[in-house]
CSV table of C-alpha atoms and ligand atoms in Angstrom, one decimal:
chain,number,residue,atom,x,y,z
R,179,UNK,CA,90.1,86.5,100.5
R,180,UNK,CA,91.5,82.7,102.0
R,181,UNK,CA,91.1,81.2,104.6
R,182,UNK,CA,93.0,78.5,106.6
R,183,UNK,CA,92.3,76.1,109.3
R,184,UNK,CA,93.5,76.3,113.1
R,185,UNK,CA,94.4,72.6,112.7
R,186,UNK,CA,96.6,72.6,109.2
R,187,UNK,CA,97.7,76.2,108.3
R,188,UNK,CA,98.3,75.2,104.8
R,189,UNK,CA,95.3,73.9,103.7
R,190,UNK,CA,93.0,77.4,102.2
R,191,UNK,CA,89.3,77.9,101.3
R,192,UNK,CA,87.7,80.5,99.8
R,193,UNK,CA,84.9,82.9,102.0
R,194,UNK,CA,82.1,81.1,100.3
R,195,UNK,CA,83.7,77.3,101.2
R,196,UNK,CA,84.3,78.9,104.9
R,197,UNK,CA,81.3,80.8,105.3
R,198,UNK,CA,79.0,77.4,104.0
R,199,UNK,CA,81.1,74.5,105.7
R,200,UNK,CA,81.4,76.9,109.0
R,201,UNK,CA,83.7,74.1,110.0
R,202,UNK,CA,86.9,72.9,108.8
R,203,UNK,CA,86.7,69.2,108.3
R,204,UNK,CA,89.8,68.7,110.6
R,205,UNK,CA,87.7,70.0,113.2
R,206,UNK,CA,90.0,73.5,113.9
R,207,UNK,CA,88.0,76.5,112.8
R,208,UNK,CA,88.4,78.8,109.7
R,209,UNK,CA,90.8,82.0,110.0
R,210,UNK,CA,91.3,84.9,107.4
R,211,UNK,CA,95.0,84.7,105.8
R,212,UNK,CA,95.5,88.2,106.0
R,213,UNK,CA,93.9,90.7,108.4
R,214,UNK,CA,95.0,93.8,106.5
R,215,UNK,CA,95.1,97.1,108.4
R,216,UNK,CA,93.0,99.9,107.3
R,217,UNK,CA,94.2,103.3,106.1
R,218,UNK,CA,95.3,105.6,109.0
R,219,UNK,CA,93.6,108.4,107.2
R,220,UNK,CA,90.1,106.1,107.6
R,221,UNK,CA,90.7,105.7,111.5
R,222,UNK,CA,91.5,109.3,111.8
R,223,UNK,CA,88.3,110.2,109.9
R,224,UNK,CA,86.1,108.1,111.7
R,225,UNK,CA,84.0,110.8,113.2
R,226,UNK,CA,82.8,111.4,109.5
R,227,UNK,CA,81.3,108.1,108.7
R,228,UNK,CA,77.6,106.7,109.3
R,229,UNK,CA,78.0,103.3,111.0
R,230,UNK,CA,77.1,101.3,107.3
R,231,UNK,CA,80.0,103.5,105.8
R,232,UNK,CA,82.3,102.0,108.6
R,233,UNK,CA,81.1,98.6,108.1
R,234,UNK,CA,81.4,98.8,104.0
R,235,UNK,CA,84.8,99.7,104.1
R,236,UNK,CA,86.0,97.3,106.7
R,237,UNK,CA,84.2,94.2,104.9
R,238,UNK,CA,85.6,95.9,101.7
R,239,UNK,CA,89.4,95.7,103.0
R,240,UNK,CA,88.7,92.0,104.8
R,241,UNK,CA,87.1,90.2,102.2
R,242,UNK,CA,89.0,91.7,99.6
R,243,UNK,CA,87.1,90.8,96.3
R,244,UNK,CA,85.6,87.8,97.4
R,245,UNK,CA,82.2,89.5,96.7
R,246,UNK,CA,82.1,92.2,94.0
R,247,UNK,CA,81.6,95.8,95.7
R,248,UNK,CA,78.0,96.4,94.6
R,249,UNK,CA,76.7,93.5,95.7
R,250,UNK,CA,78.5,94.3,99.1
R,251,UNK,CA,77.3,97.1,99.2
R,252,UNK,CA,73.4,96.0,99.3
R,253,UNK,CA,74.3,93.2,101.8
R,254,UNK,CA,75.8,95.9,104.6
R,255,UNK,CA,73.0,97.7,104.0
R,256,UNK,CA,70.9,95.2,104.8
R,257,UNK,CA,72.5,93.3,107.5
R,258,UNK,CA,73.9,96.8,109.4
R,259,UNK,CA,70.4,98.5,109.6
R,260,UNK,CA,69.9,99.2,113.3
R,261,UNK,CA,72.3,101.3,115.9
R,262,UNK,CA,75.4,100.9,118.5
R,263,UNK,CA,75.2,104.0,120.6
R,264,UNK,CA,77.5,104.6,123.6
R,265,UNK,CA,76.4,105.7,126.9
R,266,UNK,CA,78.3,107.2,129.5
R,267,UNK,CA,77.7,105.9,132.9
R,268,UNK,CA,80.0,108.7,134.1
R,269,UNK,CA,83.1,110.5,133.4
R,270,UNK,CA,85.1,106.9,132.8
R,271,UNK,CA,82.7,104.3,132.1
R,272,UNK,CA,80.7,103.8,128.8
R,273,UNK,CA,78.3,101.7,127.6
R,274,UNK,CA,78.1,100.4,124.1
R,275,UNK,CA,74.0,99.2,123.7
R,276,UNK,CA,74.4,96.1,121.1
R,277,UNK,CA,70.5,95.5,121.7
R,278,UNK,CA,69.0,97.8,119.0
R,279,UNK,CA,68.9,94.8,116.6
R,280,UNK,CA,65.2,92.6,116.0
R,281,UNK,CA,66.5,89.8,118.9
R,282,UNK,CA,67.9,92.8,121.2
R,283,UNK,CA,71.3,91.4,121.9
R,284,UNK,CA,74.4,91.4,119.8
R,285,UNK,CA,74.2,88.5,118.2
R,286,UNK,CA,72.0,90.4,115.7
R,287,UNK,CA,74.9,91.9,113.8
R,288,UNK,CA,76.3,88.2,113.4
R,289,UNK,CA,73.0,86.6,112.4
R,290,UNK,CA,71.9,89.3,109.9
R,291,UNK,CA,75.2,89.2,108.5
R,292,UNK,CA,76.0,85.9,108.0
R,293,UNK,CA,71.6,85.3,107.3
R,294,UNK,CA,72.7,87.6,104.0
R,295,UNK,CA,75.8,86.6,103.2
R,296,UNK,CA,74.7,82.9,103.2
R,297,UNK,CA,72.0,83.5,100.9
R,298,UNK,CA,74.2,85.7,98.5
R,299,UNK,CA,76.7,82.5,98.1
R,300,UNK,CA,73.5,79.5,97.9
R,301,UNK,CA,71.6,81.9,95.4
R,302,UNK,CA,72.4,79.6,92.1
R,303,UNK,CA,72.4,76.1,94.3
R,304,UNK,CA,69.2,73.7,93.6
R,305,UNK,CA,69.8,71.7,96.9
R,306,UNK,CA,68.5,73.0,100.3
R,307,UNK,CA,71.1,74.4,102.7
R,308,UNK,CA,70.3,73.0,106.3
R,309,UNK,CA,72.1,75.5,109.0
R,310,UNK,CA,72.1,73.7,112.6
R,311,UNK,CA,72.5,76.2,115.6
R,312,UNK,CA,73.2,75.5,119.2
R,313,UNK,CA,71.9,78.5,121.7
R,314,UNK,CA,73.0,78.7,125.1
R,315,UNK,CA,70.0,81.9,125.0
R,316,UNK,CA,71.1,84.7,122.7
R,317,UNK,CA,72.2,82.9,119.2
R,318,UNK,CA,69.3,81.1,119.0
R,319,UNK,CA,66.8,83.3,118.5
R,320,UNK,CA,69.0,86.2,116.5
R,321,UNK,CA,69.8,83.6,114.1
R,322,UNK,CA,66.0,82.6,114.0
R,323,UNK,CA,65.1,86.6,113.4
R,324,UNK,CA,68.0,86.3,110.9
R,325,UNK,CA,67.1,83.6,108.6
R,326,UNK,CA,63.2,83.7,108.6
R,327,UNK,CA,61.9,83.2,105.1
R,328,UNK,CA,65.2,83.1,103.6
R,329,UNK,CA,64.5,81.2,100.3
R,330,UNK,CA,66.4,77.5,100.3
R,331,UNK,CA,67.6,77.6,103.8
R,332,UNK,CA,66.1,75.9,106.2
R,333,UNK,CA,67.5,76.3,110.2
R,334,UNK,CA,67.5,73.9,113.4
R,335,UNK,CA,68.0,75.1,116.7
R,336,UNK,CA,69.3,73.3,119.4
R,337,UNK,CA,68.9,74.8,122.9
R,338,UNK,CA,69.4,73.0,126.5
R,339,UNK,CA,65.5,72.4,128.3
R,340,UNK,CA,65.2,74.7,130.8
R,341,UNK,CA,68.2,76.6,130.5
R,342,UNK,CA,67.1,79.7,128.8
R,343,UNK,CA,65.1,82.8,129.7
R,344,UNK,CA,61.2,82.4,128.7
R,345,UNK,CA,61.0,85.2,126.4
R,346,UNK,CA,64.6,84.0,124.9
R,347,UNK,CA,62.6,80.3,124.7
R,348,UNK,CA,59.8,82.4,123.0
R,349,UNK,CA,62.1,83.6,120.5
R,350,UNK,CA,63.4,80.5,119.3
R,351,UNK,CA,60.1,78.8,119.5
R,352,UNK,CA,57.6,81.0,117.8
R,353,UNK,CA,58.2,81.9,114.2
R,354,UNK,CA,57.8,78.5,112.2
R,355,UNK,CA,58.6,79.1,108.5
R,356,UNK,CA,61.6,77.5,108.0
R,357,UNK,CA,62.6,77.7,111.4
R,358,UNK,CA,62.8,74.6,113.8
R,359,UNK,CA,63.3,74.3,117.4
R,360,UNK,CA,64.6,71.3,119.1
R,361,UNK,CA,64.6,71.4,122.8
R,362,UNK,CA,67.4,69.3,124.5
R,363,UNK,CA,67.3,66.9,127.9
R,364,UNK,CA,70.7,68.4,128.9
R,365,UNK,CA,73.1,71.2,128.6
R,366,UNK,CA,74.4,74.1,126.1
R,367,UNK,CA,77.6,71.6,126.0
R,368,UNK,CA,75.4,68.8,125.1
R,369,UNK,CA,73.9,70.9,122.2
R,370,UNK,CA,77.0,71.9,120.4
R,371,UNK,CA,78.6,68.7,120.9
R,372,UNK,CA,75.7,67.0,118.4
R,373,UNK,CA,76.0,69.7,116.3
R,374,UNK,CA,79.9,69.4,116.1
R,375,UNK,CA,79.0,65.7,116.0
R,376,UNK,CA,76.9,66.2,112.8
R,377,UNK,CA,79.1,67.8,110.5
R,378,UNK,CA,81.9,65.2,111.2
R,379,UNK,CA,79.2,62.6,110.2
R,380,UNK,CA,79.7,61.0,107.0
R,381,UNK,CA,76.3,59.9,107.0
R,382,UNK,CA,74.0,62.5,107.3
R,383,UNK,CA,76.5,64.5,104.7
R,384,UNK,CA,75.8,62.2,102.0
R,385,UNK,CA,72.4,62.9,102.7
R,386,UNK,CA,71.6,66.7,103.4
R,387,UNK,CA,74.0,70.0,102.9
R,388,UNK,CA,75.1,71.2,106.6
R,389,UNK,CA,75.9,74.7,107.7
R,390,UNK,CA,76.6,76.2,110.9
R,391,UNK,CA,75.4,79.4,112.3
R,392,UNK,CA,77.3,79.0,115.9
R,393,UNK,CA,80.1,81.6,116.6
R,394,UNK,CA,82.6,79.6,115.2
R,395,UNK,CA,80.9,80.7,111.6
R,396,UNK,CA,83.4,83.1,110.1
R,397,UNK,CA,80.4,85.4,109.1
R,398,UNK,CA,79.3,85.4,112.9
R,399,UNK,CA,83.2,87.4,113.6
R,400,UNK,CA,83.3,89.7,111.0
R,401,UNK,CA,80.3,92.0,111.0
R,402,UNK,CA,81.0,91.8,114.9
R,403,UNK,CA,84.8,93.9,114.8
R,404,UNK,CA,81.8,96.6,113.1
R,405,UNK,CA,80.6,98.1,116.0
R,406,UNK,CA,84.3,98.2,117.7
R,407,UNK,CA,84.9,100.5,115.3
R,408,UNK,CA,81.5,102.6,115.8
R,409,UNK,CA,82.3,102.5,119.5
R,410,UNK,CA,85.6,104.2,119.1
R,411,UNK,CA,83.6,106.5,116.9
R,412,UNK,CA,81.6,108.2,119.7
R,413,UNK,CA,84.2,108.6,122.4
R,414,UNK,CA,85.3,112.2,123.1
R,415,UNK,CA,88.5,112.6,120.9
R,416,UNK,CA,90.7,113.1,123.8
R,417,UNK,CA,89.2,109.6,125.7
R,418,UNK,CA,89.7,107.6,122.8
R,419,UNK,CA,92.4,105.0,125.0
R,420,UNK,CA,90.0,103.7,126.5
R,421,UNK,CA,90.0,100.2,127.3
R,422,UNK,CA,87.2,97.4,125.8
R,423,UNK,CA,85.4,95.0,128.1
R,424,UNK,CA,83.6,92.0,126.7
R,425,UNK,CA,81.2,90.2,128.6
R,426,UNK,CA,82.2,86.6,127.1
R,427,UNK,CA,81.1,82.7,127.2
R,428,UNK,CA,82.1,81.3,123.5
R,429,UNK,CA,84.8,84.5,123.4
R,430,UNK,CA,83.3,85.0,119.7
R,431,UNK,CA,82.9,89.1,120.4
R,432,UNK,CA,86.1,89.3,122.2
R,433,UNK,CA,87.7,87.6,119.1
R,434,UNK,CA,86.0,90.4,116.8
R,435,UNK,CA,87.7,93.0,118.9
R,436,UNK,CA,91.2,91.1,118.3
R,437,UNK,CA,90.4,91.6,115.0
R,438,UNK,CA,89.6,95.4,114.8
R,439,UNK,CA,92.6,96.2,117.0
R,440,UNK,CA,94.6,93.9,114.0
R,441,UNK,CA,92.9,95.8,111.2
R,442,UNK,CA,94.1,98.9,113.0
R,443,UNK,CA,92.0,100.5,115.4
R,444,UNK,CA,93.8,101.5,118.7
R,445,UNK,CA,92.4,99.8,121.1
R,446,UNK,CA,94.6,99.4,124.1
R,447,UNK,CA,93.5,96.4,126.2
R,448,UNK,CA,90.7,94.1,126.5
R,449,UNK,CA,88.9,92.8,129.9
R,450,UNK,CA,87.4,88.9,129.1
R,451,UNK,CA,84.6,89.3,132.2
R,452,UNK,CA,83.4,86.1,132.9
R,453,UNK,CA,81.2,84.4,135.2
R,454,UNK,CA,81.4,81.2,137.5
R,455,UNK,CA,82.4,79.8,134.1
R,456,UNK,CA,86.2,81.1,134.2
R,457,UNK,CA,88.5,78.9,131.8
R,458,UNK,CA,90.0,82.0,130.0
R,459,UNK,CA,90.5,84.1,133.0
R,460,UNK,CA,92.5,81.2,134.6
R,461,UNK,CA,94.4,80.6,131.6
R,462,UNK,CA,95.6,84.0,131.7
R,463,UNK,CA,96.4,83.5,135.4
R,464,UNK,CA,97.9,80.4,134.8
R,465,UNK,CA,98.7,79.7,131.2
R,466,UNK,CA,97.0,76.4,131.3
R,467,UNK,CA,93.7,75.9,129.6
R,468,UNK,CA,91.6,73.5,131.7
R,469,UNK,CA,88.2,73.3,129.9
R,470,UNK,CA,85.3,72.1,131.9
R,471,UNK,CA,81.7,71.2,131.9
R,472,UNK,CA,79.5,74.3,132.1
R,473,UNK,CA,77.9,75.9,135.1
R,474,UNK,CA,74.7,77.3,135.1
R,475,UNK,CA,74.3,81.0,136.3
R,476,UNK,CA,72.0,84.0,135.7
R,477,UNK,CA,74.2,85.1,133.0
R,478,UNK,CA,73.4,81.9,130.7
R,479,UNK,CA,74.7,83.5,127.3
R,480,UNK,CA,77.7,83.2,128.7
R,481,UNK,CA,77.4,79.5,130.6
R,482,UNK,CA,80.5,78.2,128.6
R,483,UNK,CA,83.2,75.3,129.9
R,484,UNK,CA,84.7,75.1,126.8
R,485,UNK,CA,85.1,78.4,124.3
R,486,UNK,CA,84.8,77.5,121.0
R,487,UNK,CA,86.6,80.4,119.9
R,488,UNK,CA,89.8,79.9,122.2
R,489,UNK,CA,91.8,78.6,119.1
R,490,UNK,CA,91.4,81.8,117.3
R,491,UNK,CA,92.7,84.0,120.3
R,492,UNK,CA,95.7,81.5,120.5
R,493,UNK,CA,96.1,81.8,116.8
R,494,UNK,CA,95.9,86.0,116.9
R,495,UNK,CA,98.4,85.8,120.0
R,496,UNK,CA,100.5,83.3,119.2
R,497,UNK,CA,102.1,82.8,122.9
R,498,UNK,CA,100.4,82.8,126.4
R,499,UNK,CA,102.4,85.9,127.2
R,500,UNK,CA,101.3,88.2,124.2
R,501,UNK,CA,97.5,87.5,125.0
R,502,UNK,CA,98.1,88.4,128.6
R,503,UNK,CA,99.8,91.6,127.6
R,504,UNK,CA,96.8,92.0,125.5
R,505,UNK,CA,93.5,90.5,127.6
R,506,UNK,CA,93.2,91.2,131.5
R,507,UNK,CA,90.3,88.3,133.1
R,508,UNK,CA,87.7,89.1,135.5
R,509,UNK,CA,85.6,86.5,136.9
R,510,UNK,CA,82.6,86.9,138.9
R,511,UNK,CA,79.8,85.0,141.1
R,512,UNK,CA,76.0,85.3,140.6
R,513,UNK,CA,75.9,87.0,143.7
R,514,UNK,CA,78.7,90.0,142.7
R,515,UNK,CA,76.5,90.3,139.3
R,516,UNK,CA,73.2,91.2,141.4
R,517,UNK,CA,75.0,93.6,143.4
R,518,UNK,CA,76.6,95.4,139.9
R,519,UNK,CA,72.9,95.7,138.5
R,520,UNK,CA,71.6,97.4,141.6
R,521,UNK,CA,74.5,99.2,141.7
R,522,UNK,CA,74.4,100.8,138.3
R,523,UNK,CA,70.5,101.1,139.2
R,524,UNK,CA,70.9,103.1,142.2
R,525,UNK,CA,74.1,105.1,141.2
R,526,UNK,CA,73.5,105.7,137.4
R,527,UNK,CA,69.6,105.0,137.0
R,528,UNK,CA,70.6,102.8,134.1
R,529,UNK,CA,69.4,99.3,134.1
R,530,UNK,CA,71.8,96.8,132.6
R,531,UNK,CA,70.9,93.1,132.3
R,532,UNK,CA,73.1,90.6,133.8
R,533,UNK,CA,76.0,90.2,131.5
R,534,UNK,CA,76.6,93.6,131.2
R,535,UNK,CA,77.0,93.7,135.0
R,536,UNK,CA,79.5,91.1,134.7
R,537,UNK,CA,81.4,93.8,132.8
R,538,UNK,CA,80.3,96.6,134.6
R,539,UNK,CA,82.3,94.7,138.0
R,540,UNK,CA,85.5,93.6,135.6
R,541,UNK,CA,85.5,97.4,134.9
R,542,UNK,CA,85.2,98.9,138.0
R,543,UNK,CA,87.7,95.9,139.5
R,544,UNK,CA,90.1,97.1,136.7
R,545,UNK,CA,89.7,101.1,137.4
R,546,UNK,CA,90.6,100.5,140.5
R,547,UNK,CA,93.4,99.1,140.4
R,548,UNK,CA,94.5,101.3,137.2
R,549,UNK,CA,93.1,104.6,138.0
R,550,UNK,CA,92.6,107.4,135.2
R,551,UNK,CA,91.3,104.2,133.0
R,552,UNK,CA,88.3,105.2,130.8
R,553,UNK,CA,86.7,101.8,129.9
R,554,UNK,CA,83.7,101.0,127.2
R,555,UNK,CA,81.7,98.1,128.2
R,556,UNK,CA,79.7,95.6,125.7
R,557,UNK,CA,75.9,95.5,127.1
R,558,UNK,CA,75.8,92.1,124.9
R,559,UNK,CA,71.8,92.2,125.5
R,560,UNK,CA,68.7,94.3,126.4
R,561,UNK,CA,67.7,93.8,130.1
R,562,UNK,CA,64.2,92.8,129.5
R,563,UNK,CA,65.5,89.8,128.1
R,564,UNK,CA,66.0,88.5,131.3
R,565,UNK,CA,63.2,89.8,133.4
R,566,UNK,CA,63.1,86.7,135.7
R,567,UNK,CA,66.7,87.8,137.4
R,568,UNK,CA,66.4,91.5,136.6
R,569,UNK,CA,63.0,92.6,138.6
R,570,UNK,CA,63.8,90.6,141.5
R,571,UNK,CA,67.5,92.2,142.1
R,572,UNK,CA,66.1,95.6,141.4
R,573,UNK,CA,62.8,94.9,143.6
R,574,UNK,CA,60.9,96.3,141.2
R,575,UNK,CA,58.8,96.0,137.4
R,576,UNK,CA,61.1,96.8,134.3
R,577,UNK,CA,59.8,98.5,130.7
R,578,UNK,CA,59.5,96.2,128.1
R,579,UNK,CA,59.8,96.7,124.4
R,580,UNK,CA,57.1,96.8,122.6
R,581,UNK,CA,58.9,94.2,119.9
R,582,UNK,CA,59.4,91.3,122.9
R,583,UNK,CA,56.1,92.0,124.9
R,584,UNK,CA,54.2,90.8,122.2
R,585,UNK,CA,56.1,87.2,122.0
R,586,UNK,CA,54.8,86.7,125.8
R,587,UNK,CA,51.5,85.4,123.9
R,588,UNK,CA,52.8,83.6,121.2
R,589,UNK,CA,52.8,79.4,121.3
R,590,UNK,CA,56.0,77.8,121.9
R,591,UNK,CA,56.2,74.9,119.2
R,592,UNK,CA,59.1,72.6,120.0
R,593,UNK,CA,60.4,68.9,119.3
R,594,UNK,CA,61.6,67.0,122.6
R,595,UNK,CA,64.9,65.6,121.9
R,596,UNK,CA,67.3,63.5,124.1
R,597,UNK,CA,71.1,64.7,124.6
R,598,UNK,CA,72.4,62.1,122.2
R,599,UNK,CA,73.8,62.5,118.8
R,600,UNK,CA,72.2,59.4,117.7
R,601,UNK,CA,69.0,60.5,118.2
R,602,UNK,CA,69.7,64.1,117.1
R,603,UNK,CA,70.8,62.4,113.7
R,604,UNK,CA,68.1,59.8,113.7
R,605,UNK,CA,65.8,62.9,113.6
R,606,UNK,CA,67.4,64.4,110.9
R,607,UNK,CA,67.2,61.9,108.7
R,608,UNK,CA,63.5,61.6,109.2
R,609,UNK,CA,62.8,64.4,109.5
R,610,UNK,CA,63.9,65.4,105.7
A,82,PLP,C1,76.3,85.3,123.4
A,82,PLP,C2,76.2,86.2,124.5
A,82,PLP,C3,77.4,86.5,125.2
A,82,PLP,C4,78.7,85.8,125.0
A,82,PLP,O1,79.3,86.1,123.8
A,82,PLP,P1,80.5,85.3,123.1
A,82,PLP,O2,80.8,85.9,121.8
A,82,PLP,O3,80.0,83.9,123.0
A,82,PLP,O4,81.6,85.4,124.1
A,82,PLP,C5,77.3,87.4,126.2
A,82,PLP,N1,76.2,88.1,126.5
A,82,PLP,C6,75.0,87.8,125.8
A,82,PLP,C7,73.8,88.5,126.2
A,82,PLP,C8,75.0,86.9,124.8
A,82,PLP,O5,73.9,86.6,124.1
């Protein structure tokens, strides 16, 4: 397997140099050479496979011999070890639950994923890895779940004060190991710009190997087109048209599913649901891509101004007009996501947490306007993750698992840091 970068097509790395770098030193982002499209026979059979199987053998065909097929083998095994059941709301709309993971919300599959695959290509290197992470809620702590004890890597997590959910804050906060938590005076923005800001540094990579774990990691994309493919799985045979609706901020998921539907799985259009931050939808309105400072709203995964993965979906589309024939936006306010989570309280008596209600209203908005649609919706996270807007839209206490309940008493241990790269670096270096 090759990869190329966004910004000079011509230049290629192999899957270790990509999945280690994360970023391309020209500052576009790594993209496989070849997608290649999986037997027909394999998507017909689909029904037939446990969800590893399906995973092995789409790795198999995308990484093509970059890692020897035993030793694949072991890492799906490890990395895919938890579910992605659908659940029908009714006779059109489906859920696809992406919680089951140890952070419960998608990320998981990403984190574990790239957590193995990361230590599979450092295992004969003497030198520490460091792997920086900006979280805008979810990355943070699936990559901290992801990477704990992982011999000869140690992780940094940047996430904006204030901005994340307390149990997600918990998450990110609690483990130690080789796990540290920085919490920065400003926004998610703020946070990946140091961390982009890093690995351009010249500086601080003479002094200490850099990885990334944000979205824009290769290894974050792949293991997510998995569970596209598990999705289609499950729907009855004669529904399987149905539509895909990704709740999206850094559009890293979405991405994933342009992938699947390039290695071959049918899938015949995608909703990008959005919240008050809405650069995508309106670049599909309007074919100009106006990116902005981020909003803050109770669905703060996905409180993005500038989506780092908008140069892939260009790249896979090539032209404004194939990704509009390919994506349909939806944008809604904080207000319209309350209203979808009570609604699929009262109507279905299934509670979904606020992102997924931002997908639940792109559906519905879509169904009607295209009737006889059946739709699959990503719930990116578990609703108890988020209990501060959940029990006060649904007027009432929510279950929570057992696995997060018990973080509620754990210390938070995290270093105050300003929004500055040069004190984010300053730290760094000391810190080493
Ligand atoms: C990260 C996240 C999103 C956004 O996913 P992207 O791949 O960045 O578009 C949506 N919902 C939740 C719960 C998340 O954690």
């Amino acid at each position: 397997m090759k990869l190329y970068s966004t910004n000079s097509p011509t230049n290629y790395v192999s899957l270790k140099e990509a999945v280690l770098k994360g970023l391309p030193d020209d500052n576009g982002l790594f993209m496989p050479e070849v997608i290649p499209a999986l037997p027909k026979e394999f998507i017909k059979k689909l029904s037939d496979y446990p969800f590893p199987v399906i995973a092995y053998e789409v790795s198999r065909h995308l990484l093509a011999e970059a890692i020897p097929e035993k030793d694949l083998y072991m890492l799906i095994r490890n990395a895919v070890n938890f579910s992605a059941p659908i659940v029908a709301l009714d006779e059109s709309k489906y859920i696809l639950e992406l919680f089951h993971g140890p952070s419960l919300a998608f990320k998981d599959f990403g984190a574990r994923f790239m957590a193995q695959l990361m230590s599979y290509f450092n295992k004969n290197e003497d030198k520490e890895l460091t792997i920086l992470v900006a979280t805008s809620g979810d990355t943070g702590g699936a990559v901290a779940a992801g990477f704990y004890k992982t011999p000869g890597i140690n992780v940094i997590i940047l996430y904006p004060s204030g901005k994340v959910s307390a149990l997600q804050e918990k998450q990110l906060t609690t483990l130690g190991e080789n796990i540290t938590a920085l919490e920065v005076d400003g926004t998610f923005d703020d946070c990946q710009a140091m961390v982009k800001s890093a690995f351009l540094d010249a500086d601080l990579n003479a002094h200490l190997r850099l990885s990334s774990a944000n979205s824009i990691n290769i290894a974050r994309l792949i293991p997510q087109s998995f569970y596209y493919f598990e999705a289609y799985k499950q729907l009855p045979k004669d529904e399987r048209d149905a539509i895909f609706c990704v709740p999206s901020g850094n559009f890293g998921n979405l991405t994933a599913g342009l992938f699947a539907q390039k290695m071959g799985l049918p899938i015949q259009h995608f909703i990008a649901a959005t919240n008050a931050n809405d650069v995508v939808p309106e670049y599909l309105a309007s074919g100009k891509y106006n990116p902005k400072p981020s909003v803050q709203t109770i669905s703060n995964a996905m409180d993005v101004g500038n989506p780092s993965n908008f140069a892939r979906m260009l790249d896979l589309c090539s032209t404004w007009n194939t990704m509009q024939n390919t994506i349909s936006g939806y944008t809604c306010n904080d207000d319209s996501t309350r209203k979808g989570m009570k609604e699929v309280k009262e109507k279905y008596d299934y509670i979904i947490d606020p992102h997924g209600a931002v997908g639940y209203n792109a559906i519905k908005d879509y169904q009607e306007k295209h009737p006889n649609t059946k739709a699959v919706v990503l719930e990116t996270a578990h609703y108890s993750k988020f209990l501060d807007v959940v029990e006060p839209v649904l007027e009432d206490k929510v279950p929570i698992p057992e696995r997060l309940a018990v973080l509620a008493n754990k210390e938070k241990v995290a270093i105050q840091m300003e929004n500055t790269f040069e004190s984010f670096k300053e730290w760094l270096i000391q810190s080493r």
